[in-house]
């Protein structure tokens, strides 16, 4: 795959829909496009249509704060996300497209002894699984992030941190465009402004995909529609254990570089990273109510500003440039649902909530493998939706919190 050059230029215009495809991917976000890339470039399956109701990767892929990391709690999650980080490390070369991967490391702050204890558990799991992770003391926190306010007015004194040297960021649009260009170059059709409105079934198969541009058939169907995963699954008669919540973020005006790591505080429900343009990207937890809306709110702006100012008080005169929201599809255990559905030709890549950008390459790669071979690879098996019936949950709430 390495260094194959695909010329720059536009993604081809949306063509007319054919009557049938070998594979239809519902959702042209990062995950759907990555799956299209691996299907066409690795497995040689090119009679593929990606159906996107809006513009290319304009959903959560366009709205996320691009944290990439593998410092999770369970061995199943660490193994999966570690493969994702490794794919990011070579993605610019693999795609011949600069995705601006910046592996600056992620620092998660401990404001209590209880948090430090949980960090030790995560660090031991991460080391055992081969990731770069360690619990660090206050002096090391100061060395990693000299401008951080360590006492935070006495309220949330910083006692140490979890340092994950593998952590980083990448340019979200470039990831999606890189995959789209290579998939399109192999003949995958990308249909923008094409919304799936209904799914017709015969027995245990989806046989009809009804869109605003006509009805098509498919041998296999992959659903990867971000915040709307619960709603689209219902079109196929599948009830997913997913609820959707808005998630907001904002950026400041550009500043001289001062923040060399990603910094996150679960106690303050705030995380910050400085973008390559100098803007400070600020995010936090989901909104506290269920809603499928991308409107941002004053409440959340105040909350994020408060957390950011506790950590970096000197930002108090800095102006905000933008604030936005995405819709996140949250599962009860804060882990995704990947693999089989109750229907024999309908595959799920969903429940990505607030943490799915980092998984874009690995989910695409492994879902493509699943569709191409008809077998769910071992690395995906723990994420099967039946885990909620079998009480085999993958609880990642503590490792997700405000770290994304
Ligand atoms: P999306 O990018 O949402 O793509 C799904 C696509 O499906 C959309 O383009 C949508 O228009 C389309 N679609 C929906 N319904 C239909 C239909 N009926 N027919 C056709 N198309 C349809 N993750 C991280 O790893 N790190 C982070 O730092 C991080 N920060 C985040 C910050 C914010 C503010 C938000 C909102 C999310 C964040 N996330 C983060 C989560 C991450 O953005 C998502 O989990 C990830 O982008 C999901 O990718 P996707 O391709 O599955 O979904």
Tab-separated table of C-alpha atoms and ligand atoms in Angstrom:
chain	number	residue	atom	x	y	z
A	1	UNK	CA	0.000	0.000	0.000
A	2	UNK	CA	2.921	2.336	0.786
A	3	UNK	CA	3.504	5.541	-1.169
A	4	UNK	CA	1.147	4.850	-4.055
A	5	UNK	CA	0.506	8.238	-5.605
A	6	UNK	CA	-3.046	9.240	-6.490
A	7	UNK	CA	-3.139	12.661	-8.145
A	8	UNK	CA	-4.702	15.532	-6.243
A	9	UNK	CA	-7.963	16.844	-7.601
A	10	UNK	CA	-11.657	16.712	-6.885
A	11	UNK	CA	-13.535	13.646	-5.781
A	12	UNK	CA	-15.621	12.730	-8.890
A	13	UNK	CA	-19.067	14.325	-9.122
A	14	UNK	CA	-21.921	12.248	-7.734
A	15	UNK	CA	-22.910	9.846	-10.547
A	16	UNK	CA	-26.374	8.420	-11.240
A	17	UNK	CA	-27.233	5.498	-8.966
A	18	UNK	CA	-26.893	2.038	-10.478
A	19	UNK	CA	-29.581	-0.549	-9.758
A	20	UNK	CA	-27.344	-2.735	-7.614
A	21	UNK	CA	-23.940	-2.847	-5.896
A	22	UNK	CA	-21.916	-5.583	-4.235
A	23	UNK	CA	-21.583	-3.396	-1.148
A	24	UNK	CA	-23.492	-0.284	-0.100
A	25	UNK	CA	-22.058	1.822	2.706
A	26	UNK	CA	-24.581	4.093	4.419
A	27	UNK	CA	-22.727	7.144	5.728
A	28	UNK	CA	-19.890	9.035	4.034
A	29	UNK	CA	-18.048	9.998	7.208
A	30	UNK	CA	-14.523	8.913	8.062
A	31	UNK	CA	-15.609	5.391	8.997
A	32	UNK	CA	-17.650	4.723	5.855
A	33	UNK	CA	-14.901	6.136	3.629
A	34	UNK	CA	-12.162	4.166	5.402
A	35	UNK	CA	-14.176	0.972	4.901
A	36	UNK	CA	-14.611	1.874	1.199
A	37	UNK	CA	-10.857	2.418	0.923
A	38	UNK	CA	-9.951	-0.948	2.457
A	39	UNK	CA	-12.647	-2.814	0.490
A	40	UNK	CA	-11.415	-1.408	-2.818
A	41	UNK	CA	-7.670	-1.056	-2.241
A	42	UNK	CA	-6.992	-4.159	-0.146
A	43	UNK	CA	-9.771	-6.642	-0.931
A	44	UNK	CA	-10.374	-5.725	-4.571
A	45	UNK	CA	-14.101	-5.117	-4.028
A	46	UNK	CA	-14.861	-2.058	-6.140
A	47	UNK	CA	-18.563	-2.311	-7.024
A	48	UNK	CA	-19.261	-0.203	-3.938
A	49	UNK	CA	-21.465	2.838	-3.329
A	50	UNK	CA	-21.060	5.199	-0.374
A	51	UNK	CA	-24.343	7.016	0.326
A	52	UNK	CA	-23.992	10.309	2.181
A	53	UNK	CA	-27.021	12.441	2.978
A	54	UNK	CA	-25.052	15.687	3.228
A	55	UNK	CA	-21.576	16.574	2.023
A	56	UNK	CA	-18.540	14.350	2.300
A	57	UNK	CA	-17.545	13.772	5.943
A	58	UNK	CA	-19.647	16.724	7.151
A	59	UNK	CA	-20.959	14.879	10.229
A	60	UNK	CA	-18.946	14.167	13.365
A	61	UNK	CA	-15.811	13.637	11.312
A	62	UNK	CA	-15.869	17.368	10.504
A	63	UNK	CA	-16.714	18.380	14.063
A	64	UNK	CA	-14.357	16.423	16.249
A	65	UNK	CA	-11.329	17.633	18.162
A	66	UNK	CA	-9.104	14.855	16.710
A	67	UNK	CA	-7.678	13.276	19.861
A	68	UNK	CA	-5.938	10.022	18.925
A	69	UNK	CA	-4.870	7.679	21.741
A	70	UNK	CA	-5.037	4.120	23.014
A	71	UNK	CA	-4.898	4.612	26.826
A	72	UNK	CA	-8.120	2.727	27.577
A	73	UNK	CA	-8.930	0.431	30.488
A	74	UNK	CA	-9.842	-3.001	29.093
A	75	UNK	CA	-7.373	-5.183	27.155
A	76	UNK	CA	-9.892	-5.552	24.301
A	77	UNK	CA	-10.118	-1.782	23.846
A	78	UNK	CA	-6.379	-1.149	24.216
A	79	UNK	CA	-5.595	-3.780	21.544
A	80	UNK	CA	-8.132	-2.242	19.150
A	81	UNK	CA	-7.213	1.427	19.627
A	82	UNK	CA	-3.481	0.618	19.587
A	83	UNK	CA	-3.895	-0.778	16.087
A	84	UNK	CA	-5.676	2.480	15.225
A	85	UNK	CA	-2.790	4.637	16.498
A	86	UNK	CA	-0.317	2.520	14.517
A	87	UNK	CA	-2.340	3.036	11.330
A	88	UNK	CA	-2.251	6.796	11.902
A	89	UNK	CA	1.537	6.674	12.261
A	90	UNK	CA	1.936	5.590	8.617
A	91	UNK	CA	-1.236	7.049	7.102
A	92	UNK	CA	0.332	10.083	5.390
A	93	UNK	CA	2.781	7.799	3.569
A	94	UNK	CA	0.158	5.105	2.892
A	95	UNK	CA	-2.260	7.608	1.345
A	96	UNK	CA	0.349	9.913	-0.203
A	97	UNK	CA	-1.667	12.682	1.465
A	98	UNK	CA	-0.538	14.789	4.434
A	99	UNK	CA	-2.964	14.097	7.279
A	100	UNK	CA	-0.802	16.243	9.621
A	101	UNK	CA	-0.459	13.542	12.262
A	102	UNK	CA	1.177	15.168	15.276
A	103	UNK	CA	2.144	12.677	17.986
A	104	UNK	CA	2.661	15.144	20.829
A	105	UNK	CA	1.456	12.906	23.640
A	106	UNK	CA	-1.580	13.243	25.876
A	107	UNK	CA	-1.435	14.325	29.525
A	108	UNK	CA	-4.490	13.479	31.660
A	109	UNK	CA	-4.497	15.259	35.010
A	110	UNK	CA	-5.206	13.703	38.407
A	111	UNK	CA	-6.805	15.988	40.969
A	112	UNK	CA	-7.369	13.270	43.597
A	113	UNK	CA	-5.782	10.122	45.035
A	114	UNK	CA	-8.686	8.073	43.636
A	115	UNK	CA	-7.924	9.290	40.107
A	116	UNK	CA	-4.233	8.482	40.558
A	117	UNK	CA	-5.155	4.919	41.604
A	118	UNK	CA	-7.241	4.462	38.437
A	119	UNK	CA	-4.351	5.891	36.370
A	120	UNK	CA	-2.048	3.206	37.784
A	121	UNK	CA	-4.492	0.531	36.587
A	122	UNK	CA	-4.641	2.052	33.096
A	123	UNK	CA	-0.861	2.488	32.935
A	124	UNK	CA	-0.220	-1.144	33.895
A	125	UNK	CA	-2.751	-2.380	31.336
A	126	UNK	CA	-1.265	-0.138	28.641
A	127	UNK	CA	2.313	-1.245	29.370
A	128	UNK	CA	1.249	-4.878	29.348
A	129	UNK	CA	-0.343	-4.326	25.931
A	130	UNK	CA	2.742	-2.518	24.591
A	131	UNK	CA	1.658	1.134	24.545
A	132	UNK	CA	3.711	4.082	25.808
A	133	UNK	CA	2.033	5.088	29.038
A	134	UNK	CA	3.080	5.951	32.605
A	135	UNK	CA	1.873	7.693	35.737
A	136	UNK	CA	3.890	10.869	36.299
A	137	UNK	CA	4.447	13.131	39.338
A	138	UNK	CA	3.770	16.849	39.615
A	139	UNK	CA	7.309	17.825	38.629
A	140	UNK	CA	6.965	15.856	35.371
A	141	UNK	CA	3.557	17.437	34.743
A	142	UNK	CA	5.280	20.822	35.153
A	143	UNK	CA	8.071	19.815	32.753
A	144	UNK	CA	5.596	18.571	30.138
A	145	UNK	CA	3.327	21.580	30.435
A	146	UNK	CA	5.188	24.512	32.019
A	147	UNK	CA	2.287	26.997	31.703
A	148	UNK	CA	-0.270	24.872	33.542
A	149	UNK	CA	-1.695	26.310	36.768
A	150	UNK	CA	-0.925	23.466	39.150
A	151	UNK	CA	-2.872	24.578	42.229
A	152	UNK	CA	-6.060	25.757	40.465
A	153	UNK	CA	-6.987	28.035	43.346
A	154	UNK	CA	-6.645	25.154	45.809
A	155	UNK	CA	-9.902	23.572	44.633
A	156	UNK	CA	-8.590	21.005	42.189
A	157	UNK	CA	-4.908	20.781	43.018
A	158	UNK	CA	-3.017	18.675	40.469
A	159	UNK	CA	-1.394	15.635	42.102
A	160	UNK	CA	0.089	13.984	39.012
A	161	UNK	CA	-0.954	12.728	35.627
A	162	UNK	CA	-1.225	9.910	33.127
A	163	UNK	CA	1.280	10.499	30.341
A	164	UNK	CA	0.525	8.728	27.063
A	165	UNK	CA	3.388	9.451	24.685
A	166	UNK	CA	1.586	7.711	21.775
A	167	UNK	CA	-1.284	10.228	21.848
A	168	UNK	CA	-1.700	12.879	19.157
A	169	UNK	CA	-3.936	14.644	16.651
A	170	UNK	CA	-4.486	14.612	12.883
A	171	UNK	CA	-6.359	16.746	10.390
A	172	UNK	CA	-9.855	15.236	10.300
A	173	UNK	CA	-10.833	16.408	6.794
A	174	UNK	CA	-7.579	15.120	5.327
A	175	UNK	CA	-8.202	11.660	6.780
A	176	UNK	CA	-11.628	11.476	5.138
A	177	UNK	CA	-10.492	13.020	1.830
A	178	UNK	CA	-7.445	10.759	1.649
A	179	UNK	CA	-9.578	7.657	1.980
A	180	UNK	CA	-12.226	9.021	-0.418
A	181	UNK	CA	-9.706	9.821	-3.160
A	182	UNK	CA	-8.114	6.397	-3.086
A	183	UNK	CA	-11.472	4.611	-2.958
A	184	UNK	CA	-12.798	6.727	-5.869
A	185	UNK	CA	-9.618	6.053	-7.855
A	186	UNK	CA	-10.448	2.337	-7.654
A	187	UNK	CA	-14.016	2.872	-8.862
A	188	UNK	CA	-15.983	3.275	-5.618
A	189	UNK	CA	-18.928	5.631	-6.221
A	190	UNK	CA	-19.393	8.368	-3.646
A	191	UNK	CA	-22.955	9.688	-3.685
A	192	UNK	CA	-23.297	12.959	-1.810
A	193	UNK	CA	-26.737	14.403	-0.974
A	194	UNK	CA	-28.107	10.862	-1.080
A	195	UNK	CA	-30.132	10.058	2.008
A	196	UNK	CA	-31.270	6.576	2.981
A	197	UNK	CA	-34.948	6.882	3.847
A	198	UNK	CA	-36.036	3.248	4.101
A	199	UNK	CA	-34.730	-0.313	4.071
A	200	UNK	CA	-36.753	-3.170	2.552
A	201	UNK	CA	-36.174	-6.718	3.844
A	202	UNK	CA	-36.727	-10.209	2.476
A	203	UNK	CA	-36.325	-12.799	5.205
A	204	UNK	CA	-33.183	-11.958	7.160
A	205	UNK	CA	-31.630	-9.825	4.406
A	206	UNK	CA	-31.849	-6.164	3.466
A	207	UNK	CA	-32.783	-6.281	-0.203
A	208	UNK	CA	-33.881	-2.711	-0.941
A	209	UNK	CA	-32.266	0.582	-0.002
A	210	UNK	CA	-34.654	3.467	-0.565
A	211	UNK	CA	-33.020	6.854	-1.042
A	212	UNK	CA	-34.150	10.332	-2.052
A	213	UNK	CA	-32.598	9.562	-5.474
A	214	UNK	CA	-34.129	6.148	-6.076
A	215	UNK	CA	-34.108	2.577	-4.795
A	216	UNK	CA	-31.105	0.271	-5.098
A	217	UNK	CA	-30.113	-3.256	-4.151
A	218	UNK	CA	-26.964	-4.506	-2.437
A	219	UNK	CA	-25.253	-7.790	-1.648
A	220	UNK	CA	-23.896	-6.445	1.640
A	221	UNK	CA	-24.723	-3.276	3.563
A	222	UNK	CA	-22.566	-1.433	6.091
A	223	UNK	CA	-24.172	1.129	8.372
A	224	UNK	CA	-21.842	3.898	9.649
A	225	UNK	CA	-23.977	6.992	10.178
A	226	UNK	CA	-22.493	8.552	13.317
A	227	UNK	CA	-25.014	10.301	15.558
A	228	UNK	CA	-27.968	8.912	13.587
A	229	UNK	CA	-27.036	5.239	14.010
A	230	UNK	CA	-29.993	4.506	16.290
A	231	UNK	CA	-32.472	6.012	13.816
A	232	UNK	CA	-31.085	4.355	10.675
A	233	UNK	CA	-30.893	0.928	12.372
A	234	UNK	CA	-34.603	1.256	13.116
A	235	UNK	CA	-35.244	1.454	9.349
A	236	UNK	CA	-33.906	-2.128	9.250
A	237	UNK	CA	-35.989	-3.088	12.299
A	238	UNK	CA	-32.909	-3.213	14.565
A	239	UNK	CA	-33.099	-1.655	18.020
A	240	UNK	CA	-29.648	-0.551	19.161
A	241	UNK	CA	-28.714	0.240	22.781
A	242	UNK	CA	-27.801	3.771	21.734
A	243	UNK	CA	-28.940	7.197	22.875
A	244	UNK	CA	-27.822	10.393	21.219
A	245	UNK	CA	-26.481	13.489	22.951
A	246	UNK	CA	-24.987	16.707	21.566
A	247	UNK	CA	-21.239	17.225	22.074
A	248	UNK	CA	-19.740	20.682	21.738
A	249	UNK	CA	-16.308	22.206	21.251
A	250	UNK	CA	-14.826	25.617	20.501
A	251	UNK	CA	-11.585	27.314	19.391
A	252	UNK	CA	-9.854	30.553	20.337
A	253	UNK	CA	-8.012	32.994	18.150
A	254	UNK	CA	-4.504	31.798	17.189
A	255	UNK	CA	-1.739	32.220	19.782
A	256	UNK	CA	2.005	31.672	19.733
A	257	UNK	CA	2.759	28.005	20.421
A	258	UNK	CA	2.822	27.299	24.199
A	259	UNK	CA	1.025	23.964	24.588
A	260	UNK	CA	3.090	21.041	23.374
A	261	UNK	CA	0.826	18.221	24.586
A	262	UNK	CA	-2.864	17.412	24.689
A	263	UNK	CA	-4.103	18.245	28.213
A	264	UNK	CA	-7.234	16.783	29.713
A	265	UNK	CA	-8.975	17.010	33.086
A	266	UNK	CA	-11.915	14.749	33.895
A	267	UNK	CA	-12.624	16.655	37.129
A	268	UNK	CA	-13.037	19.908	35.215
A	269	UNK	CA	-14.695	18.160	32.229
A	270	UNK	CA	-12.330	20.064	29.950
A	271	UNK	CA	-9.531	19.259	27.539
A	272	UNK	CA	-7.313	21.524	25.454
A	273	UNK	CA	-4.955	21.182	22.530
A	274	UNK	CA	-3.205	23.813	20.430
A	275	UNK	CA	-3.822	23.353	16.727
A	276	UNK	CA	-1.139	23.716	14.067
A	277	UNK	CA	-2.633	27.172	13.357
A	278	UNK	CA	-2.125	28.197	16.980
A	279	UNK	CA	-5.824	28.102	17.943
A	280	UNK	CA	-6.614	26.543	21.314
A	281	UNK	CA	-9.198	23.814	20.740
A	282	UNK	CA	-11.319	23.341	23.874
A	283	UNK	CA	-13.728	20.456	24.455
A	284	UNK	CA	-15.436	18.634	27.287
A	285	UNK	CA	-18.212	16.157	28.057
A	286	UNK	CA	-21.523	15.615	26.239
A	287	UNK	CA	-24.509	17.841	26.921
A	288	UNK	CA	-26.588	16.405	29.785
A	289	UNK	CA	-29.782	15.810	27.771
A	290	UNK	CA	-30.696	13.603	24.810
A	291	UNK	CA	-31.139	15.545	21.586
A	292	UNK	CA	-30.340	15.170	17.886
A	293	UNK	CA	-29.280	18.780	17.330
A	294	UNK	CA	-26.088	20.522	16.210
A	295	UNK	CA	-26.859	23.845	17.866
A	296	UNK	CA	-24.291	25.036	20.382
A	297	UNK	CA	-25.209	26.655	23.696
A	298	UNK	CA	-24.062	29.522	25.916
A	299	UNK	CA	-24.089	27.191	28.964
A	300	UNK	CA	-21.490	24.909	27.463
A	301	UNK	CA	-19.355	27.804	26.251
A	302	UNK	CA	-19.252	29.172	29.808
A	303	UNK	CA	-18.499	25.739	31.236
A	304	UNK	CA	-15.625	25.066	28.826
A	305	UNK	CA	-14.212	28.571	29.318
A	306	UNK	CA	-14.307	28.087	33.101
A	307	UNK	CA	-12.402	24.780	32.903
A	308	UNK	CA	-9.858	26.226	30.473
A	309	UNK	CA	-9.260	29.277	32.700
A	310	UNK	CA	-8.729	27.115	35.799
A	311	UNK	CA	-5.944	25.327	33.932
A	312	UNK	CA	-4.513	28.326	32.023
A	313	UNK	CA	-5.695	31.573	33.708
A	314	UNK	CA	-3.646	33.733	31.317
A	315	UNK	CA	-6.121	32.862	28.538
A	316	UNK	CA	-8.742	35.156	30.111
A	317	UNK	CA	-8.448	37.886	27.469
A	318	UNK	CA	-8.264	35.552	24.505
A	319	UNK	CA	-11.197	35.731	22.077
A	320	UNK	CA	-13.249	32.767	20.948
A	321	UNK	CA	-13.482	32.286	17.193
A	322	UNK	CA	-15.969	29.454	16.779
A	323	UNK	CA	-18.185	27.062	18.731
A	324	UNK	CA	-19.991	24.054	17.290
A	325	UNK	CA	-21.742	20.781	18.125
A	326	UNK	CA	-22.046	17.261	16.782
A	327	UNK	CA	-24.507	14.489	17.609
A	328	UNK	CA	-22.946	11.529	19.385
A	329	UNK	CA	-24.312	7.971	19.489
A	330	UNK	CA	-23.611	6.801	23.036
A	331	UNK	CA	-23.668	3.186	24.222
A	332	UNK	CA	-24.176	2.246	27.897
A	333	UNK	CA	-20.565	1.005	28.294
A	334	UNK	CA	-18.865	3.779	26.277
A	335	UNK	CA	-17.541	1.255	23.736
A	336	UNK	CA	-18.563	0.943	20.077
A	337	UNK	CA	-20.717	-1.719	18.441
A	338	UNK	CA	-19.003	-3.382	15.487
A	339	UNK	CA	-19.723	-6.506	13.493
A	340	UNK	CA	-22.842	-8.544	12.811
A	341	UNK	CA	-26.440	-7.400	13.192
A	342	UNK	CA	-29.521	-9.635	13.488
A	343	UNK	CA	-29.695	-9.491	9.652
A	344	UNK	CA	-27.342	-11.700	7.638
A	345	UNK	CA	-26.093	-9.087	5.133
A	346	UNK	CA	-26.279	-5.954	7.311
A	347	UNK	CA	-23.136	-4.935	9.227
A	348	UNK	CA	-22.842	-2.387	12.005
A	349	UNK	CA	-20.108	0.171	12.707
A	350	UNK	CA	-21.699	2.386	15.320
A	351	UNK	CA	-21.845	3.561	18.933
A	352	UNK	CA	-18.840	5.798	18.342
A	353	UNK	CA	-20.095	8.465	20.719
A	354	UNK	CA	-17.445	10.990	21.664
A	355	UNK	CA	-14.396	8.842	20.804
A	356	UNK	CA	-14.604	7.438	17.257
A	357	UNK	CA	-12.259	9.631	15.194
A	358	UNK	CA	-9.184	7.832	16.515
A	359	UNK	CA	-10.746	4.551	15.382
A	360	UNK	CA	-11.416	5.671	11.803
A	361	UNK	CA	-8.594	3.657	10.155
A	362	UNK	CA	-8.856	0.541	12.301
A	363	UNK	CA	-12.655	0.373	12.152
A	364	UNK	CA	-12.544	0.845	8.361
A	365	UNK	CA	-9.863	-1.783	7.955
A	366	UNK	CA	-11.501	-4.370	10.189
A	367	UNK	CA	-15.069	-3.785	8.962
A	368	UNK	CA	-13.870	-4.144	5.354
A	369	UNK	CA	-12.177	-7.409	6.319
A	370	UNK	CA	-15.431	-8.583	7.929
A	371	UNK	CA	-17.481	-7.821	4.817
A	372	UNK	CA	-14.903	-9.234	2.398
A	373	UNK	CA	-14.455	-12.516	4.266
A	374	UNK	CA	-17.867	-12.887	5.919
A	375	UNK	CA	-16.032	-13.508	9.224
A	376	UNK	CA	-15.669	-11.129	12.154
A	377	UNK	CA	-11.951	-10.911	13.056
A	378	UNK	CA	-10.970	-11.701	16.663
A	379	UNK	CA	-10.071	-8.080	17.412
A	380	UNK	CA	-13.699	-7.018	16.722
A	381	UNK	CA	-15.498	-9.903	18.453
A	382	UNK	CA	-15.677	-8.255	21.910
A	383	UNK	CA	-17.563	-5.303	20.339
A	384	UNK	CA	-20.504	-7.420	19.111
A	385	UNK	CA	-23.910	-5.930	19.988
A	386	UNK	CA	-24.888	-9.181	21.767
A	387	UNK	CA	-22.538	-8.231	24.623
A	388	UNK	CA	-25.442	-6.268	26.098
A	389	UNK	CA	-27.541	-9.484	26.286
A	390	UNK	CA	-24.619	-11.555	27.590
A	391	UNK	CA	-23.497	-9.082	30.271
A	392	UNK	CA	-20.041	-8.936	28.649
A	393	UNK	CA	-19.770	-5.146	28.719
A	394	UNK	CA	-16.553	-3.269	27.925
A	395	UNK	CA	-16.759	-0.462	30.435
A	396	UNK	CA	-14.700	2.485	29.212
A	397	UNK	CA	-16.593	5.300	30.916
A	398	UNK	CA	-13.667	6.211	33.189
A	399	UNK	CA	-11.164	6.142	30.342
A	400	UNK	CA	-13.411	8.222	28.086
A	401	UNK	CA	-14.759	11.016	30.316
A	402	UNK	CA	-13.377	14.302	28.982
A	403	UNK	CA	-10.476	12.699	27.122
A	404	UNK	CA	-12.226	11.663	23.875
B	1	LIG	P1	-19.801	10.728	10.918
B	1	LIG	O1	-18.553	11.450	10.649
B	1	LIG	O2	-20.856	11.444	11.704
B	1	LIG	O3	-20.364	10.257	9.529
B	1	LIG	C1	-21.639	9.682	9.394
B	1	LIG	C2	-22.265	10.234	8.139
B	1	LIG	O4	-23.509	9.565	7.919
B	1	LIG	C3	-22.590	11.725	8.242
B	1	LIG	O5	-21.820	12.439	7.285
B	1	LIG	C4	-24.092	11.800	7.999
B	1	LIG	O6	-24.477	12.909	7.218
B	1	LIG	C5	-24.373	10.479	7.285
B	1	LIG	N1	-25.749	10.007	7.430
B	1	LIG	C6	-26.537	10.027	8.537
B	1	LIG	N2	-27.752	9.518	8.269
B	1	LIG	C7	-27.733	9.170	6.953
B	1	LIG	C8	-28.706	8.605	6.074
B	1	LIG	N3	-29.948	8.282	6.492
B	1	LIG	N4	-28.358	8.387	4.775
B	1	LIG	C9	-27.096	8.708	4.323
B	1	LIG	N5	-26.155	9.263	5.119
B	1	LIG	C10	-26.473	9.477	6.411
B	1	LIG	N6	-13.461	11.266	18.551
B	1	LIG	C11	-12.135	11.061	18.824
B	1	LIG	O7	-11.622	9.966	18.624
B	1	LIG	N7	-11.358	12.074	19.314
B	1	LIG	C12	-11.877	13.315	19.597
B	1	LIG	O8	-11.154	14.213	20.045
B	1	LIG	C13	-13.253	13.538	19.356
B	1	LIG	N8	-13.792	14.752	19.614
B	1	LIG	C14	-15.088	14.999	19.279
B	1	LIG	C15	-15.585	16.294	19.489
B	1	LIG	C16	-16.870	16.615	19.080
B	1	LIG	C17	-17.389	18.011	19.302
B	1	LIG	C18	-17.675	15.614	18.464
B	1	LIG	C19	-19.073	15.939	18.016
B	1	LIG	C20	-17.214	14.310	18.306
B	1	LIG	C21	-15.908	13.984	18.708
B	1	LIG	N9	-15.357	12.711	18.530
B	1	LIG	C22	-14.034	12.477	18.804
B	1	LIG	C23	-16.191	11.609	18.012
B	1	LIG	C24	-15.955	11.412	16.525
B	1	LIG	O9	-16.142	12.631	15.851
B	1	LIG	C25	-16.935	10.373	15.942
B	1	LIG	O10	-17.036	9.245	16.767
B	1	LIG	C26	-16.478	9.927	14.556
B	1	LIG	O11	-16.189	11.050	13.752
B	1	LIG	C27	-17.538	9.056	13.913
B	1	LIG	O12	-17.236	8.920	12.535
B	1	LIG	P2	-18.338	8.316	11.567
B	1	LIG	O13	-17.765	8.269	10.209
B	1	LIG	O14	-18.830	7.037	12.185
B	1	LIG	O15	-19.555	9.336	11.687
